[in-house]
PDB file of C-alpha atoms in Angstrom:
ATOM      1  CA  MET A 241      39.706  -1.190 -42.758  1.00 71.00           C
ATOM      2  CA  LYS A 242      40.526  -3.755 -40.132  1.00 82.00           C
ATOM      3  CA  LYS A 243      40.822  -0.992 -37.522  1.00 79.00           C
ATOM      4  CA  SER A 244      37.323   0.372 -38.252  1.00 79.00           C
ATOM      5  CA  ARG A 245      35.785  -3.101 -37.878  1.00 80.00           C
ATOM      6  CA  ILE A 246      37.460  -3.551 -34.498  1.00 81.00           C
ATOM      7  CA  ILE A 247      36.208  -0.141 -33.346  1.00 79.00           C
ATOM      8  CA  ALA A 248      32.693  -0.908 -34.616  1.00 76.00           C
ATOM      9  CA  ALA A 249      32.724  -4.245 -32.775  1.00 74.00           C
ATOM     10  CA  LEU A 250      33.882  -2.564 -29.551  1.00 73.00           C
ATOM     11  CA  VAL A 251      31.166   0.103 -29.828  1.00 69.00           C
ATOM     12  CA  CYS A 252      28.476  -2.540 -30.387  1.00 67.00           C
ATOM     13  CA  ALA A 253      29.760  -4.595 -27.455  1.00 68.00           C
ATOM     14  CA  SER A 254      29.784  -1.587 -25.120  1.00 70.00           C
ATOM     15  CA  ILE A 255      26.234  -0.633 -26.140  1.00 73.00           C
ATOM     16  CA  GLY A 256      25.068  -4.206 -25.638  1.00 64.00           C
ATOM     17  CA  LEU A 257      26.609  -4.391 -22.164  1.00 61.00           C
ATOM     18  CA  THR A 258      25.233  -1.055 -20.932  1.00 60.00           C
ATOM     19  CA  THR A 259      21.602  -1.405 -22.044  1.00 58.00           C
ATOM     20  CA  GLY A 260      20.808  -3.704 -19.095  1.00 58.00           C
ATOM     21  CA  ALA A 261      21.343  -0.821 -16.674  1.00 54.00           C
ATOM     22  CA  VAL A 262      18.837   1.290 -18.576  1.00 51.00           C
ATOM     23  CA  PHE A 263      16.089  -1.285 -18.038  1.00 54.00           C
ATOM     24  CA  ALA A 264      16.876  -1.931 -14.368  1.00 55.00           C
ATOM     25  CA  GLN A 265      14.014  -1.177 -12.010  1.00 54.00           C
ATOM     26  CA  PRO A 266      14.403   0.745  -8.749  1.00 58.00           C
ATOM     27  CA  SER A 267      14.206  -1.169  -5.485  1.00 53.00           C
ATOM     28  CA  PRO A 268      10.671  -1.694  -4.079  1.00 56.00           C
ATOM     29  CA  GLY A 269      11.198   0.825  -1.290  1.00 53.00           C
ATOM     30  CA  GLY A 270      12.249   3.633  -3.605  1.00 53.00           C
ATOM     31  CA  PRO A 271      15.592   5.220  -4.409  1.00 53.00           C
ATOM     32  CA  ASP A 272      16.691   5.744  -0.789  1.00 52.00           C
ATOM     33  CA  THR A 273      16.234   2.129   0.318  1.00 49.00           C
ATOM     34  CA  HIS A 274      18.688   0.365  -1.977  1.00 49.00           C
ATOM     35  CA  HIS A 275      21.387  -0.143   0.637  1.00 49.00           C
ATOM     36  CA  GLU A 276      21.378  -2.898   3.244  1.00 54.00           C
ATOM     37  CA  GLY A 277      21.361  -0.634   6.293  1.00 53.00           C
ATOM     38  CA  TYR A 278      17.925   0.873   5.623  1.00 52.00           C
ATOM     39  CA  ARG A 279      15.702   0.514   8.691  1.00 54.00           C
ATOM     40  CA  GLY A 280      12.578   2.470   7.734  1.00 53.00           C
ATOM     41  CA  PRO A 281      11.756   6.129   8.250  1.00 56.00           C
ATOM     42  CA  GLY A 282      14.046   8.035  10.564  1.00 53.00           C
ATOM     43  CA  PRO A 283      13.009  10.092  13.585  1.00 56.00           C
ATOM     44  CA  GLY A 284      10.512  12.791  12.755  1.00 52.00           C
ATOM     45  CA  GLU A 285       9.484  11.238   9.457  1.00 49.00           C
ATOM     46  CA  PRO A 286       5.855  10.127   9.105  1.00 49.00           C
ATOM     47  CA  ASP A 287       5.287   6.386   9.289  1.00 49.00           C
ATOM     48  CA  HIS A 288       3.033   5.433   6.414  1.00 50.00           C
ATOM     49  CA  GLY A 289       0.692   2.468   6.690  1.00 48.00           C
ATOM     50  CA  PRO A 290       0.927  -0.727   4.703  1.00 50.00           C
ATOM     51  CA  HIS A 291      -0.584   0.936   1.657  1.00 51.00           C
ATOM     52  CA  GLY A 292       2.038   3.624   1.424  1.00 51.00           C
ATOM     53  CA  ARG A 293       0.037   6.534   2.698  1.00 50.00           C
ATOM     54  CA  GLU A 294      -0.461   7.993   6.114  1.00 51.00           C
ATOM     55  CA  GLU A 295      -3.572   6.870   7.996  1.00 50.00           C
ATOM     56  CA  PRO A 296      -5.837   9.892   8.462  1.00 50.00           C
ATOM     57  CA  ARG A 297      -6.831  10.777  11.999  1.00 51.00           C
ATOM     58  CA  HIS A 298     -10.406   9.878  12.838  1.00 56.00           C
ATOM     59  CA  PRO A 299     -12.902  10.772  15.520  1.00 59.00           C
ATOM     60  CA  ASP A 300     -14.415   8.126  17.744  1.00 77.00           C
ATOM     61  CA  TRP A 301     -16.551   5.855  15.620  1.00 83.00           C
ATOM     62  CA  ARG A 302     -20.250   5.769  16.553  1.00 89.00           C
ATOM     63  CA  LYS A 303     -23.085   3.516  15.466  1.00 92.00           C
ATOM     64  CA  GLY A 304     -25.394   5.407  13.097  1.00 94.00           C
ATOM     65  CA  ASP A 305     -22.686   7.798  11.863  1.00 93.00           C
ATOM     66  CA  ARG A 306     -21.829   7.872   8.179  1.00 94.00           C
ATOM     67  CA  LEU A 307     -18.354   6.610   7.295  1.00 91.00           C
ATOM     68  CA  SER A 308     -16.297   8.909   5.081  1.00 88.00           C
ATOM     69  CA  ALA A 309     -15.930   7.790   1.451  1.00 86.00           C
ATOM     70  CA  ASP A 310     -12.144   7.706   1.995  1.00 86.00           C
ATOM     71  CA  TYR A 311     -12.557   4.651   4.236  1.00 87.00           C
ATOM     72  CA  ARG A 312     -14.986   2.863   1.908  1.00 84.00           C
ATOM     73  CA  ASP A 313     -12.229   2.336  -0.639  1.00 86.00           C
ATOM     74  CA  HIS A 314     -11.431  -1.357  -1.259  1.00 90.00           C
ATOM     75  CA  GLN A 315      -8.072  -1.109   0.538  1.00 92.00           C
ATOM     76  CA  TYR A 316      -9.923  -0.797   3.874  1.00 93.00           C
ATOM     77  CA  VAL A 317     -12.493  -3.555   3.228  1.00 93.00           C
ATOM     78  CA  VAL A 318     -11.895  -6.689   5.335  1.00 93.00           C
ATOM     79  CA  ASP A 319     -12.572  -9.674   3.070  1.00 92.00           C
ATOM     80  CA  ASP A 320     -11.156 -12.201   5.569  1.00 92.00           C
ATOM     81  CA  TRP A 321     -13.581 -11.420   8.404  1.00 91.00           C
ATOM     82  CA  ARG A 322     -13.152 -14.928   9.877  1.00 93.00           C
ATOM     83  CA  GLY A 323      -9.401 -14.397  10.163  1.00 91.00           C
ATOM     84  CA  HIS A 324     -10.079 -11.226  12.155  1.00 89.00           C
ATOM     85  CA  HIS A 325     -12.570 -13.033  14.445  1.00 90.00           C
ATOM     86  CA  LEU A 326     -15.556 -11.059  13.132  1.00 93.00           C
ATOM     87  CA  HIS A 327     -19.021 -12.418  12.368  1.00 94.00           C
ATOM     88  CA  GLN A 328     -20.265 -12.719   8.800  1.00 95.00           C
ATOM     89  CA  PRO A 329     -21.594  -9.380   7.570  1.00 95.00           C
ATOM     90  CA  PRO A 330     -25.281  -9.399   6.597  1.00 95.00           C
ATOM     91  CA  ARG A 331     -26.189  -8.914   2.935  1.00 96.00           C
ATOM     92  CA  GLY A 332     -25.503  -5.314   1.911  1.00 95.00           C
ATOM     93  CA  TYR A 333     -22.883  -4.757   4.634  1.00 96.00           C
ATOM     94  CA  GLN A 334     -19.113  -5.111   4.774  1.00 95.00           C
ATOM     95  CA  TRP A 335     -16.424  -4.956   7.424  1.00 95.00           C
ATOM     96  CA  VAL A 336     -14.027  -2.023   7.140  1.00 94.00           C
ATOM     97  CA  GLY A 337     -10.715  -1.993   9.015  1.00 92.00           C
ATOM     98  CA  VAL A 338      -9.098   1.290  10.018  1.00 87.00           C
ATOM     99  CA  GLY A 339      -5.986   0.810  12.113  1.00 85.00           C
ATOM    100  CA  ALA A 340      -6.986  -1.791  14.724  1.00 85.00           C
ATOM    101  CA  ASP A 341     -10.695  -0.816  14.655  1.00 90.00           C
ATOM    102  CA  TYR A 342     -13.360  -2.671  12.668  1.00 93.00           C
ATOM    103  CA  LEU A 343     -16.610  -1.139  11.462  1.00 93.00           C
ATOM    104  CA  LEU A 344     -19.621  -2.941  10.025  1.00 95.00           C
ATOM    105  CA  VAL A 345     -20.797  -0.535   7.335  1.00 96.00           C
ATOM    106  CA  ALA A 346     -23.773  -0.486   4.950  1.00 95.00           C
ATOM    107  CA  VAL A 347     -22.324  -0.670   1.448  1.00 94.00           C
ATOM    108  CA  ALA A 348     -24.917   1.609  -0.178  1.00 92.00           C
ATOM    109  CA  SER A 349     -25.060   4.405   2.397  1.00 94.00           C
ATOM    110  CA  GLY A 350     -21.880   4.136   4.471  1.00 94.00           C
ATOM    111  CA  VAL A 351     -23.848   4.120   7.749  1.00 95.00           C
ATOM    112  CA  ILE A 352     -21.996   2.382  10.590  1.00 94.00           C
ATOM    113  CA  ALA A 353     -24.025  -0.521  12.022  1.00 95.00           C
ATOM    114  CA  GLN A 354     -21.460  -1.876  14.508  1.00 94.00           C
ATOM    115  CA  VAL A 355     -18.106  -0.795  15.948  1.00 92.00           C
ATOM    116  CA  VAL A 356     -15.396  -3.142  17.240  1.00 90.00           C
ATOM    117  CA  MET A 357     -12.707  -0.973  18.852  1.00 83.00           C
ATOM    118  CA  SER A 358      -9.156  -2.097  19.547  1.00 75.00           C
ATOM    119  CA  GLN A 359      -8.186  -2.617  23.156  1.00 56.00           C
TER     120      GLN A 359
END
C-alpha cells in the first residue's frame, strides 16, 4: 500500500512539472529564431517588411491615379504625419506610406492627391 502511494505521488509530481512545457509559447520570430545566433533571413530569402509580409512592387505613383485597395489597409496609413514631416491632410484625406514614399489619398475613392517620393 505504501509503495502505491509513493508511485502515485511521483506520477502526480512528474505531471505537475511537465505541464509548464505544454503551455510555453514559441519565440516571437517563430520556431527557427529561438537560438541566440539568429541574424534574420539568410541569402536568397525574401526580406519581409515590418508587418511580416513582403512589400508588393509598385509602379511610379502619379497624382490622379487610384491607389490599390491593398495599400489603403490601416497598416499603411500614416497617423503620425507630423513625425514624418508631412502637412496635415485635409478632411477626407489620409497619408499612406509605402516603403519610403508617402501618398496623400482620398479616403472614399483612393485617388492620389499628392506624392512625396523618397530621395
